[in-house]
């Protein structure tokens, strides 16, 4: 029987050790993470459910935009060069909205990292989410850590073959569903999925599914932590985003050292002993195969599963939770100074506790106000500014535009009656999924009038023309000015377009050219 201070020690060794780095080309050592339980694990389940739900289900959501536009809520319509997100429609010339969203994502990543470390990596990174999903399948089929290790080390039997084939088959189904869901964002989902299964979809759809199936299966099922350690650049960049007030998952060795599995015997011998019982629970649950007690490491994704595992051990021992916790470097250094008498000696547990075994009042504790510092305030301000600018632009943008191109050759034509004619290509852009009647008016250019090539509209200073929903209507327009009205070789005037039903309008300033002798 074990006493209260003697926990079962798991035979877990850090695969990615901060003390002894593996050679770059060494064979991969498999990691068999033990299932963790606790608040952070539950939060990861919630994040995984939300992110996977969004990814797999979003293409199937409908959004009524009327009879002239697709009803898929989120659609990247490459064929018609449109990007639909619920009530927002983005045209190619409005790609700056996508650029703005990417800016917000980058600034947000800097903000999250400077505040709570690699929370993106630990909770919402696609690699982390899909590895978690693949581990759920692996545990469900092969069992938890010990069972998987035993199965992996054992010889090949019919049972092992069935378990491995079943696991990899389900992984491939998940990977194929991942690739299949991706292509649904680029076409009507119900139609495209039917075409895929009928074999009538475009070849690019099958190629995309095959590539994403292979990468998802390889990265999520086979490579796992190697993607984060060797392929992802973010672990190398994150150090520049952290400062002494950033929250990171930390082993508080000012409290845990010296560690011992036989605390009562050590204390009876008059030697100091910390709260860590060297049970290796934190190592066993780590999906990256590290020992958080070695300190901050490149491989750590701050998923906090080691925190859950350690808190569970502390609960069993009747000790305070938080031996492994989210902590800032400034708090950690302050507490280490207390535990080592200002750095004059090794960690002494008696210096961080009072006579009644409670923690000393001199210990530093995290407070929410530490998050609000100049660096994070700057990131938050920049993130908010970009977001507000995008919202303002969306609310005030015009859905009716005109663009005019003057004929380059010839610049002008002198007609038989002496009048001067210029040719223009007028582009009317209706950016809503409804038909419109657009009134085109000419302002300025005394005595001039317009005529539309290929139309029976009479020459006048204005005309009305129907424009199809969500379409560009291109017109060839001639502008003629009598010779006695021509005042300069180059005169400016305006084309004005207006939708009188919605009161939207736009203008374009054009140039009317004439020969020098006409002045």
Coordinates of C-alpha atoms in Angstrom, one line a residue:
X1 CA 0.0 0.0 0.0
X2 CA 1.2 3.5 -0.8
X3 CA 1.0 6.2 1.8
X4 CA -0.6 9.6 1.0
X5 CA 2.7 11.1 -0.2
X6 CA 3.8 8.1 -2.2
X7 CA 2.1 8.1 -5.7
X8 CA 2.4 5.5 -8.3
X9 CA 5.3 6.5 -10.6
X10 CA 4.6 6.2 -14.3
X11 CA 7.4 4.9 -16.5
X12 CA 7.4 7.9 -18.7
X13 CA 10.5 9.4 -20.2
X14 CA 10.6 12.7 -22.2
X15 CA 11.1 11.9 -25.8
X16 CA 12.0 15.5 -26.6
X17 CA 14.2 16.4 -23.7
X18 CA 15.6 19.9 -23.2
X19 CA 18.7 18.4 -21.6
X20 CA 19.5 15.9 -24.4
X21 CA 18.5 16.9 -27.9
X22 CA 18.0 14.1 -30.5
X23 CA 20.1 14.2 -33.6
X24 CA 18.2 15.7 -36.5
X25 CA 18.1 12.5 -38.5
X26 CA 17.5 10.1 -35.7
X27 CA 14.6 7.7 -36.0
X28 CA 11.4 9.0 -34.5
X29 CA 10.6 7.8 -31.0
X30 CA 6.9 7.2 -30.7
X31 CA 4.9 9.1 -28.1
X32 CA 2.0 7.5 -26.4
X33 CA 0.2 10.3 -24.5
X34 CA -2.0 9.2 -21.6
X35 CA -5.5 10.5 -21.5
X36 CA -5.8 13.5 -19.2
X37 CA -8.8 14.8 -17.3
X38 CA -9.4 18.3 -15.9
X39 CA -10.6 21.7 -16.8
X40 CA -8.1 22.3 -19.5
X41 CA -8.8 19.0 -21.1
X42 CA -12.5 19.8 -21.1
X43 CA -11.8 23.2 -22.6
X44 CA -9.8 21.5 -25.4
X45 CA -12.8 19.1 -26.0
X46 CA -15.0 22.2 -26.4
X47 CA -12.6 24.0 -28.7
X48 CA -12.2 20.8 -30.8
X49 CA -16.0 20.4 -31.1
X50 CA -16.5 24.0 -32.1
X51 CA -13.6 24.2 -34.6
X52 CA -14.4 20.9 -36.3
X53 CA -18.1 21.7 -36.3
X54 CA -17.4 25.0 -38.0
X55 CA -15.1 23.4 -40.6
X56 CA -17.3 20.4 -41.5
X57 CA -20.8 22.0 -41.2
X58 CA -20.2 25.6 -42.5
X59 CA -20.6 24.7 -46.2
X60 CA -24.0 23.3 -45.5
X61 CA -25.5 26.4 -44.0
X62 CA -27.9 28.3 -46.2
X63 CA -28.4 32.0 -46.5
X64 CA -31.2 33.5 -48.7
X65 CA -29.8 36.2 -51.0
X66 CA -32.7 36.1 -53.4
X67 CA -33.2 34.3 -56.7
X68 CA -30.1 35.8 -58.4
X69 CA -27.4 34.7 -56.0
X70 CA -26.2 31.5 -54.4
X71 CA -27.8 30.5 -51.1
X72 CA -24.7 29.0 -49.5
X73 CA -23.8 31.0 -46.4
X74 CA -20.0 30.8 -47.0
X75 CA -18.9 30.4 -50.6
X76 CA -15.7 31.2 -52.5
X77 CA -17.1 31.3 -56.0
X78 CA -14.0 31.3 -58.1
X79 CA -15.9 30.8 -61.4
X80 CA -17.8 34.1 -60.9
X81 CA -15.1 35.8 -58.9
X82 CA -17.2 36.3 -55.7
X83 CA -16.6 35.7 -52.1
X84 CA -19.8 35.3 -50.0
X85 CA -19.9 35.3 -46.2
X86 CA -23.5 35.4 -45.0
X87 CA -24.8 38.9 -45.8
X88 CA -21.4 40.1 -47.1
X89 CA -20.4 39.8 -50.8
X90 CA -16.8 40.6 -51.7
X91 CA -15.8 41.3 -55.3
X92 CA -12.3 40.9 -56.7
X93 CA -11.5 44.6 -56.5
X94 CA -12.5 44.5 -52.8
X95 CA -9.9 41.9 -51.8
X96 CA -8.5 44.4 -49.4
X97 CA -11.2 43.1 -47.0
X98 CA -9.5 39.7 -47.0
X99 CA -6.2 41.5 -46.5
X100 CA -7.7 43.3 -43.6
X101 CA -8.9 40.0 -42.1
X102 CA -5.4 38.6 -42.5
X103 CA -3.9 41.6 -40.7
X104 CA -6.4 41.1 -37.9
X105 CA -5.4 37.4 -37.7
X106 CA -1.7 38.3 -37.5
X107 CA -2.1 41.0 -34.9
X108 CA -4.5 38.8 -32.9
X109 CA -1.9 36.0 -32.9
X110 CA 0.7 38.5 -31.6
X111 CA -1.8 39.7 -29.0
X112 CA -2.7 36.1 -27.8
X113 CA 0.9 35.0 -27.7
X114 CA 2.2 38.1 -25.8
X115 CA -0.7 37.5 -23.3
X116 CA -1.1 33.8 -22.8
X117 CA 1.8 32.3 -24.8
X118 CA 1.2 29.6 -27.4
X119 CA -2.5 29.3 -26.8
X120 CA -3.2 29.2 -30.5
X121 CA -0.9 26.1 -30.8
X122 CA -2.3 24.4 -27.8
X123 CA -6.0 24.8 -28.5
X124 CA -7.0 26.0 -32.0
X125 CA -4.2 25.2 -34.4
X126 CA -5.5 22.8 -37.1
X127 CA -2.6 20.4 -36.4
X128 CA -3.4 20.3 -32.7
X129 CA -7.2 19.8 -33.3
X130 CA -6.8 17.0 -35.9
X131 CA -4.1 15.2 -33.8
X132 CA -6.5 15.3 -30.8
X133 CA -9.2 13.8 -33.1
X134 CA -6.9 11.1 -34.3
X135 CA -5.8 10.3 -30.7
X136 CA -9.5 9.9 -29.8
X137 CA -9.8 7.2 -32.5
X138 CA -6.5 5.6 -31.4
X139 CA -7.5 5.4 -27.8
X140 CA -11.0 4.1 -28.6
X141 CA -9.6 1.2 -30.7
X142 CA -6.2 0.4 -29.0
X143 CA -6.8 1.6 -25.4
X144 CA -5.0 4.1 -23.3
X145 CA -1.2 4.6 -23.0
X146 CA -0.1 1.3 -21.4
X147 CA -2.3 -0.7 -23.7
X148 CA -1.0 1.1 -26.8
X149 CA 2.6 0.7 -25.7
X150 CA 2.1 -3.0 -25.1
X151 CA 0.4 -3.5 -28.4
X152 CA 3.1 -1.6 -30.3
X153 CA 5.9 -3.6 -28.6
X154 CA 4.2 -6.9 -29.1
X155 CA 4.5 -9.2 -32.1
X156 CA 2.1 -9.1 -35.0
X157 CA -1.1 -11.2 -34.3
X158 CA -4.5 -11.3 -35.9
X159 CA -5.8 -9.0 -33.1
X160 CA -3.0 -6.4 -33.7
X161 CA -3.6 -6.5 -37.4
X162 CA -7.3 -5.9 -37.0
X163 CA -6.8 -3.0 -34.5
X164 CA -4.2 -1.3 -36.7
X165 CA -6.2 -1.7 -39.9
X166 CA -9.3 -0.4 -38.2
X167 CA -7.5 2.6 -36.8
X168 CA -5.8 3.6 -40.0
X169 CA -9.0 3.0 -42.0
X170 CA -10.9 5.5 -39.7
X171 CA -8.0 7.9 -39.9
X172 CA -8.3 7.8 -43.7
X173 CA -12.1 8.3 -43.6
X174 CA -11.5 11.4 -41.4
X175 CA -8.8 12.7 -43.7
X176 CA -11.0 12.2 -46.8
X177 CA -13.8 14.0 -45.0
X178 CA -11.4 16.8 -44.3
X179 CA -10.4 17.1 -48.0
X180 CA -14.0 16.7 -49.1
X181 CA -15.2 19.5 -46.7
X182 CA -12.6 21.8 -48.1
X183 CA -13.8 21.7 -51.7
X184 CA -17.4 22.4 -50.6
X185 CA -16.4 25.9 -49.8
X186 CA -15.8 26.5 -53.5
X187 CA -19.1 25.4 -55.0
X188 CA -22.6 24.6 -54.0
X189 CA -22.1 21.9 -51.4
X190 CA -25.1 19.6 -52.1
X191 CA -24.5 19.7 -55.8
X192 CA -20.8 19.2 -55.6
X193 CA -20.9 16.3 -53.2
X194 CA -23.4 14.6 -55.5
X195 CA -21.1 15.1 -58.4
X196 CA -18.1 13.8 -56.5
X197 CA -19.9 10.5 -55.6
X198 CA -21.3 10.2 -59.1
X199 CA -17.8 10.7 -60.7
X200 CA -18.9 13.8 -62.6
X201 CA -17.0 16.4 -60.6
X202 CA -14.1 18.4 -62.1
X203 CA -10.7 16.7 -61.9
X204 CA -9.4 19.5 -59.7
X205 CA -11.9 18.5 -57.0
X206 CA -10.6 14.9 -56.9
X207 CA -7.0 16.1 -56.9
X208 CA -7.7 18.5 -54.0
X209 CA -9.4 15.8 -52.0
X210 CA -6.5 13.4 -52.6
X211 CA -3.8 15.9 -51.6
X212 CA -5.7 17.0 -48.4
X213 CA -6.5 13.4 -47.5
X214 CA -2.8 12.5 -47.8
X215 CA -1.6 15.5 -45.8
X216 CA -4.2 15.2 -43.1
X217 CA -3.5 11.5 -42.6
X218 CA 0.2 12.0 -42.6
X219 CA 0.4 15.1 -40.4
X220 CA -2.3 14.2 -38.0
X221 CA -1.8 10.5 -37.8
X222 CA 1.8 9.7 -38.5
X223 CA 3.9 12.8 -37.9
X224 CA 2.0 14.5 -35.1
X225 CA 4.5 16.3 -32.9
X226 CA 7.1 16.4 -35.6
X227 CA 5.1 18.9 -37.6
X228 CA 5.2 21.3 -34.6
X229 CA 8.8 20.7 -33.8
X230 CA 10.4 20.6 -37.3
X231 CA 8.0 22.0 -39.8
X232 CA 6.2 24.9 -38.1
X233 CA 8.0 28.2 -37.9
X234 CA 5.9 29.6 -35.1
X235 CA 7.9 28.0 -32.2
X236 CA 11.0 29.9 -33.4
X237 CA 9.1 33.2 -33.8
X238 CA 7.1 33.0 -30.5
X239 CA 10.1 34.0 -28.4
X240 CA 10.0 37.5 -29.9
X241 CA 6.4 37.8 -28.9
X242 CA 6.8 36.8 -25.2
X243 CA 8.0 39.1 -22.4
X244 CA 8.3 38.7 -18.6
X245 CA 4.5 39.3 -18.1
X246 CA 3.3 36.7 -20.6
X247 CA 1.5 33.7 -19.2
X248 CA 3.0 30.4 -20.0
X249 CA 2.7 26.9 -18.6
X250 CA 5.3 26.7 -15.9
X251 CA 6.6 24.1 -13.5
X252 CA 7.0 26.0 -10.2
X253 CA 10.2 24.4 -9.0
X254 CA 10.4 27.0 -6.2
X255 CA 7.6 24.9 -4.7
X256 CA 8.3 21.5 -6.2
X257 CA 12.0 21.0 -5.5
X258 CA 13.7 19.0 -4.1
X259 CA 11.3 16.4 -5.6
X260 CA 10.9 13.0 -3.9
X261 CA 8.7 9.9 -4.1
X262 CA 9.1 9.2 -0.4
X263 CA 8.4 12.6 1.2
X264 CA 7.7 11.2 4.7
X265 CA 11.0 9.3 4.9
X266 CA 12.9 12.3 3.6
X267 CA 11.3 14.7 6.0
X268 CA 11.9 12.2 8.9
X269 CA 15.6 12.3 8.0
X270 CA 15.5 16.1 8.4
X271 CA 16.0 16.9 4.7
X272 CA 13.9 19.5 2.8
X273 CA 11.3 18.1 0.3
X274 CA 9.2 19.8 -2.2
X275 CA 5.7 19.1 -3.4
X276 CA 6.7 17.2 -6.6
X277 CA 6.6 13.5 -6.0
X278 CA 8.3 12.6 -9.3
X279 CA 5.3 10.6 -10.5
X280 CA 5.9 11.6 -14.2
X281 CA 2.2 12.2 -14.7
X282 CA 3.0 15.4 -16.5
X283 CA 5.3 13.6 -18.9
X284 CA 2.9 10.8 -19.6
X285 CA 0.1 13.1 -20.8
X286 CA 2.2 15.4 -22.9
X287 CA 1.4 15.0 -26.6
X288 CA 4.8 16.6 -27.5
X289 CA 6.8 14.1 -25.4
X290 CA 8.5 16.7 -23.2
X291 CA 9.0 17.1 -19.4
X292 CA 7.7 20.5 -18.4
X293 CA 10.0 20.3 -15.3
X294 CA 12.9 21.0 -17.6
X295 CA 11.6 24.5 -18.2
X296 CA 10.4 26.3 -21.3
X297 CA 11.1 24.4 -24.4
X298 CA 10.6 24.9 -28.1
X299 CA 8.3 21.8 -28.4
X300 CA 5.8 23.0 -25.7
X301 CA 2.5 24.0 -27.2
X302 CA 1.1 25.1 -23.8
X303 CA -1.9 22.8 -24.1
X304 CA -1.9 22.6 -20.2
X305 CA -2.6 18.9 -20.1
X306 CA 0.4 18.5 -17.8
X307 CA -1.3 21.1 -15.5
X308 CA -4.4 18.9 -15.4
X309 CA -2.4 15.8 -14.7
X310 CA -0.4 17.5 -11.9
X311 CA -3.5 19.0 -10.3
X312 CA -5.0 15.6 -10.2
X313 CA -2.0 14.3 -8.3
X314 CA -2.1 17.3 -5.9
X315 CA -5.7 16.6 -5.2
X316 CA -4.9 13.0 -4.3
X317 CA -2.1 14.2 -2.0
X318 CA -4.2 16.8 -0.3
X319 CA -1.9 19.6 -1.5
X320 CA -2.6 22.9 -3.2
X321 CA -3.1 22.8 -6.9
X322 CA -0.8 24.8 -9.1
X323 CA 2.5 23.0 -8.9
X324 CA 2.3 23.3 -12.7
X325 CA 0.4 26.4 -13.6
X326 CA 0.1 29.3 -16.0
X327 CA 2.5 31.9 -14.6
X328 CA 4.6 34.8 -15.8
X329 CA 8.4 35.0 -15.8
X330 CA 8.3 38.0 -13.5
X331 CA 6.3 36.1 -10.9
X332 CA 8.4 33.0 -11.3
X333 CA 11.6 34.9 -10.8
X334 CA 10.2 36.7 -7.7
X335 CA 9.1 33.4 -6.1
X336 CA 12.4 31.8 -6.9
X337 CA 14.2 34.7 -5.1
X338 CA 12.0 33.9 -2.1
X339 CA 12.6 30.1 -2.2
X340 CA 16.4 30.5 -2.6
X341 CA 16.9 33.4 -0.2
X342 CA 17.7 35.8 -3.0
X343 CA 19.7 33.3 -5.0
X344 CA 22.1 32.5 -2.2
X345 CA 21.3 28.8 -2.0
X346 CA 19.2 26.0 -3.4
X347 CA 15.4 25.9 -3.3
X348 CA 14.3 25.6 0.3
X349 CA 10.6 24.7 0.7
X350 CA 10.5 26.1 4.2
X351 CA 11.1 29.6 2.8
X352 CA 7.9 29.6 0.8
X353 CA 5.6 28.3 3.6
X354 CA 4.7 29.5 7.0
X355 CA 4.6 27.5 10.2
X356 CA 1.1 26.3 9.5
X357 CA 2.1 25.0 6.0
X358 CA 0.3 27.8 4.1
X359 CA 2.1 29.7 1.4
X360 CA 4.1 32.8 2.4
X361 CA 2.5 36.2 1.9
X362 CA 5.8 37.2 0.1
X363 CA 5.0 35.0 -2.9
X364 CA 3.9 36.8 -6.1
X365 CA 0.6 35.8 -7.7
X366 CA -0.8 36.6 -11.1
X367 CA -3.3 39.4 -11.4
X368 CA -5.4 40.2 -14.4
X369 CA -4.1 43.8 -14.6
X370 CA -0.7 42.4 -15.6
X371 CA -2.2 41.6 -19.0
X372 CA -3.0 45.2 -19.6
X373 CA 0.4 46.6 -20.3
X374 CA 1.7 48.9 -23.1
X375 CA 2.6 46.0 -25.4
X376 CA -0.8 44.2 -25.3
X377 CA -2.6 47.6 -25.3
X378 CA -0.8 48.5 -28.6
X379 CA -1.7 45.1 -30.1
X380 CA -5.3 45.5 -28.9
X381 CA -5.5 49.0 -30.3
X382 CA -4.1 48.0 -33.7
X383 CA -6.4 45.0 -33.9
X384 CA -9.5 47.1 -32.9
X385 CA -8.5 49.9 -35.4
X386 CA -8.3 47.5 -38.3
X387 CA -11.6 45.8 -37.4
X388 CA -13.4 49.1 -37.0
X389 CA -12.0 50.3 -40.3
X390 CA -13.3 47.2 -42.1
X391 CA -16.7 47.5 -40.5
X392 CA -17.0 51.2 -41.4
X393 CA -15.9 50.4 -45.0
X394 CA -18.5 47.6 -45.2
X395 CA -21.3 49.8 -43.9
X396 CA -20.5 52.7 -46.2
X397 CA -19.3 51.0 -49.4
X398 CA -21.1 51.7 -52.7
X399 CA -22.8 48.8 -54.5
X400 CA -23.0 50.7 -57.7
X401 CA -19.9 51.7 -59.6
X402 CA -19.0 53.2 -63.0
X403 CA -15.7 52.9 -64.8
X404 CA -14.9 54.6 -68.1
X405 CA -12.1 54.0 -70.7
X406 CA -11.5 56.6 -73.4
X407 CA -10.8 55.1 -76.9
X408 CA -7.1 55.3 -77.5
X409 CA -7.1 55.3 -81.3
X410 CA -8.5 57.5 -82.6
X411 CA -8.7 60.0 -79.8
X412 CA -11.5 61.9 -81.6
X413 CA -13.3 61.9 -84.9
X414 CA -14.4 65.0 -86.8
X415 CA -17.8 64.3 -88.4
X416 CA -19.1 65.7 -91.7
X417 CA -21.0 68.5 -90.0
X418 CA -17.9 69.6 -88.2
X419 CA -18.9 68.2 -84.8
X420 CA -16.4 66.3 -82.7
X421 CA -17.1 62.8 -81.5
X422 CA -15.2 60.8 -78.8
X423 CA -15.7 57.1 -78.0
X424 CA -15.8 55.6 -74.5
X425 CA -16.2 52.1 -73.0
X426 CA -18.5 52.6 -70.1
X427 CA -18.7 49.8 -67.5
X428 CA -21.6 49.7 -65.1
X429 CA -21.1 47.5 -62.1
X430 CA -24.2 46.3 -60.2
X431 CA -22.9 44.8 -57.0
X432 CA -26.1 43.5 -55.5
X433 CA -28.0 40.3 -56.4
X434 CA -31.0 42.2 -57.8
X435 CA -31.7 43.7 -61.2
X436 CA -31.4 47.4 -61.5
X437 CA -32.4 50.2 -63.9
X438 CA -29.4 52.6 -64.0
X439 CA -29.7 56.2 -65.2
X440 CA -26.5 57.4 -66.9
X441 CA -26.2 61.2 -67.1
X442 CA -23.6 63.5 -68.7
X443 CA -22.7 66.6 -66.6
X444 CA -20.8 69.4 -68.2
X445 CA -19.5 69.6 -71.8
X446 CA -21.9 72.3 -73.1
X447 CA -24.2 71.2 -76.0
X448 CA -22.9 67.6 -76.1
X449 CA -25.0 64.4 -76.2
X450 CA -24.5 60.7 -75.8
X451 CA -25.5 57.7 -78.0
X452 CA -25.2 54.0 -77.1
X453 CA -23.8 51.8 -79.9
X454 CA -26.1 48.9 -80.7
X455 CA -29.1 50.5 -79.0
X456 CA -32.2 52.2 -80.3
X457 CA -32.0 54.8 -77.6
X458 CA -32.0 58.3 -79.0
X459 CA -29.0 60.6 -78.6
X460 CA -29.5 62.6 -75.4
X461 CA -27.7 63.8 -72.3
X462 CA -29.0 60.9 -70.3
X463 CA -30.4 57.4 -70.8
X464 CA -31.7 54.6 -68.6
X465 CA -30.4 51.0 -69.0
X466 CA -31.2 47.7 -67.2
X467 CA -28.3 46.0 -65.5
X468 CA -28.5 42.3 -64.5
X469 CA -28.1 41.3 -60.8
X470 CA -24.5 40.9 -59.6
X471 CA -23.1 41.7 -63.1
X472 CA -21.0 44.1 -65.1
X473 CA -22.7 45.8 -68.1
X474 CA -20.3 47.1 -70.7
X475 CA -21.5 49.7 -73.1
X476 CA -19.9 51.5 -76.1
X477 CA -20.9 55.2 -75.8
X478 CA -20.2 58.0 -78.3
X479 CA -20.2 61.6 -77.1
X480 CA -20.7 64.2 -79.7
X481 CA -20.2 68.0 -79.3
X482 CA -21.0 70.6 -82.0
X483 CA -18.0 72.4 -83.4
X484 CA -19.2 75.8 -82.2
X485 CA -19.4 74.5 -78.6
X486 CA -15.8 73.2 -78.5
X487 CA -13.7 75.5 -76.4
X488 CA -10.5 73.5 -75.6
X489 CA -8.5 70.7 -77.0
X490 CA -9.1 68.7 -73.8
X491 CA -12.3 69.3 -71.8
X492 CA -13.4 67.4 -68.7
X493 CA -16.9 66.3 -67.9
X494 CA -18.6 63.7 -65.7
X495 CA -20.5 60.5 -66.3
X496 CA -23.0 60.1 -63.4
X497 CA -24.8 56.9 -62.7
X498 CA -27.8 56.6 -60.3
X499 CA -30.2 54.0 -59.1
X500 CA -33.2 56.1 -58.2
X501 CA -34.8 53.2 -56.3
X502 CA -32.0 53.0 -53.8
X503 CA -30.6 56.5 -54.2
X504 CA -27.1 55.0 -54.8
X505 CA -24.9 56.9 -57.3
X506 CA -21.4 57.1 -58.6
X507 CA -19.4 59.5 -60.8
X508 CA -16.5 59.3 -63.2
X509 CA -14.6 62.3 -64.6
X510 CA -13.7 61.8 -68.2
X511 CA -11.9 63.8 -70.9
X512 CA -13.2 65.0 -74.2
X513 CA -10.5 65.5 -76.8
X514 CA -10.7 67.8 -79.8
X515 CA -8.3 69.1 -82.5
X516 CA -6.3 72.2 -81.7
X517 CA -7.9 74.1 -84.6
X518 CA -11.3 73.7 -83.1
X519 CA -10.5 76.1 -80.2

